Amino acid sequence: MDSTPDGTTGLPPIEGASHADREAIVRLWERAGLVASYNDPGDDFDFAVAKSNSDVLVVREHGAIIASVLVGHDGHRGWLWYVSVDPDHQKRGLGVAVVTAAESWLARRGVRKVMLLVRETNTAVVKFYDRLAYETVPRTVMQKWLVPPN
Ligand SMILES: CC(C)(COP(=O)(O)OP(=O)(O)OC[C@H]1O[C@@H](n2cnc3c(N)ncnc32)[C@H](O)[C@@H]1OP(=O)(O)O)[C@@H](O)C(=O)NCCC(=O)NCCS
């Protein structure tokens, strides 16, 4: 990531989303290819911003939301979801910036480890996380819907 002479990154600031950002964030997640048929992104946004152990962090530029991450912890580990940069703004360091901001958000809350899932169809992105010192670990992920998706 480039630094400016005053030691800052030169990137726009990262801040918590507000309810008014819901539609713009859902659009961003769609544009980044992260919306799956079994998840309602608007519901995911509402749930995350309503809880004290999660948040949606965003980067704004000229009034538009161009990057985001949904961050939270489950009482044990931290998790990142919807790491996304608008396709028109990728490769500017914004992906690294939102992941780093989410890690700081978790560290401030005493969380010691951060986890994330990469879809089998998106393994190219593993290189992006490699650069941020994430490791691939041999685990089997299991799940069960408590409220089945519509
Ligand atoms: C993955 C993503 C967040 C990266 O955002 P970005 O702003 O383009 O990333 P950065 O500019 O911070 O890139 C940091 C480094 O990772 C590399 N990189 C970025 N995206 C990459 C990808 N998909 N695959 C491999 N390397 C990637 C960059 O080339 C850069 O390396 P460099 O410093 O040597 O140039 C963005 O491409 C995106 O939103 N993708 C679609 C959604 C997605 O797949 N999210 C992850 C879900 S697990």
Coordinates of C-alpha atoms in Angstrom, one line a residue, residues 18-78:
S18 CA -25.3 3.4 9.1
H19 CA -28.8 2.0 8.4
A20 CA -29.0 4.5 5.5
D21 CA -26.1 2.7 3.7
R22 CA -28.0 -0.6 3.4
E23 CA -29.0 -0.4 -0.3
A24 CA -25.6 0.9 -1.4
I25 CA -23.8 -1.9 0.5
V26 CA -26.1 -4.6 -0.9
R27 CA -25.3 -3.2 -4.4
L28 CA -21.6 -3.3 -3.7
W29 CA -21.8 -6.9 -2.5
E30 CA -23.7 -7.8 -5.6
R31 CA -21.1 -6.1 -7.9
A32 CA -18.3 -7.9 -6.1
G33 CA -20.0 -11.2 -6.8
L34 CA -20.6 -12.2 -3.2
V35 CA -24.3 -12.6 -3.0
A36 CA -25.5 -16.2 -2.9
S37 CA -29.1 -17.4 -3.5
Y38 CA -29.3 -18.8 0.0
N39 CA -28.3 -15.5 1.8
D40 CA -30.3 -12.3 1.8
P41 CA -27.6 -9.6 1.9
G42 CA -30.0 -7.0 3.3
D43 CA -30.9 -9.3 6.2
D44 CA -27.2 -10.0 6.7
F45 CA -26.5 -6.2 6.8
D46 CA -29.4 -5.5 9.3
F47 CA -28.3 -8.3 11.6
A48 CA -24.7 -7.2 11.6
V49 CA -25.3 -3.5 12.3
A50 CA -27.9 -4.3 15.0
K51 CA -25.5 -6.4 17.2
S52 CA -22.8 -5.1 19.5
N53 CA -20.4 -7.9 18.5
S54 CA -20.5 -7.1 14.8
D55 CA -20.4 -4.2 12.3
V56 CA -20.1 -3.4 8.7
L57 CA -17.0 -1.2 7.9
V58 CA -17.1 0.9 4.8
V59 CA -14.9 3.1 2.6
R60 CA -16.6 6.1 1.0
E61 CA -15.3 8.2 -1.8
H62 CA -17.2 11.1 -3.4
G63 CA -20.3 10.0 -1.5
A64 CA -20.2 6.4 -2.9
I65 CA -19.4 3.3 -0.9
I66 CA -16.6 1.6 -2.7
A67 CA -15.3 -1.1 -0.2
S68 CA -16.6 -2.9 2.8
V69 CA -16.2 -5.8 5.2
L70 CA -18.7 -7.4 7.6
V71 CA -16.7 -8.1 10.8
G72 CA -17.8 -9.8 14.0
H73 CA -16.9 -12.3 16.7
D74 CA -18.8 -15.2 18.1
G75 CA -17.5 -15.0 21.6
H76 CA -14.4 -17.1 20.6
R77 CA -13.1 -16.2 17.2
G78 CA -13.3 -13.2 14.9

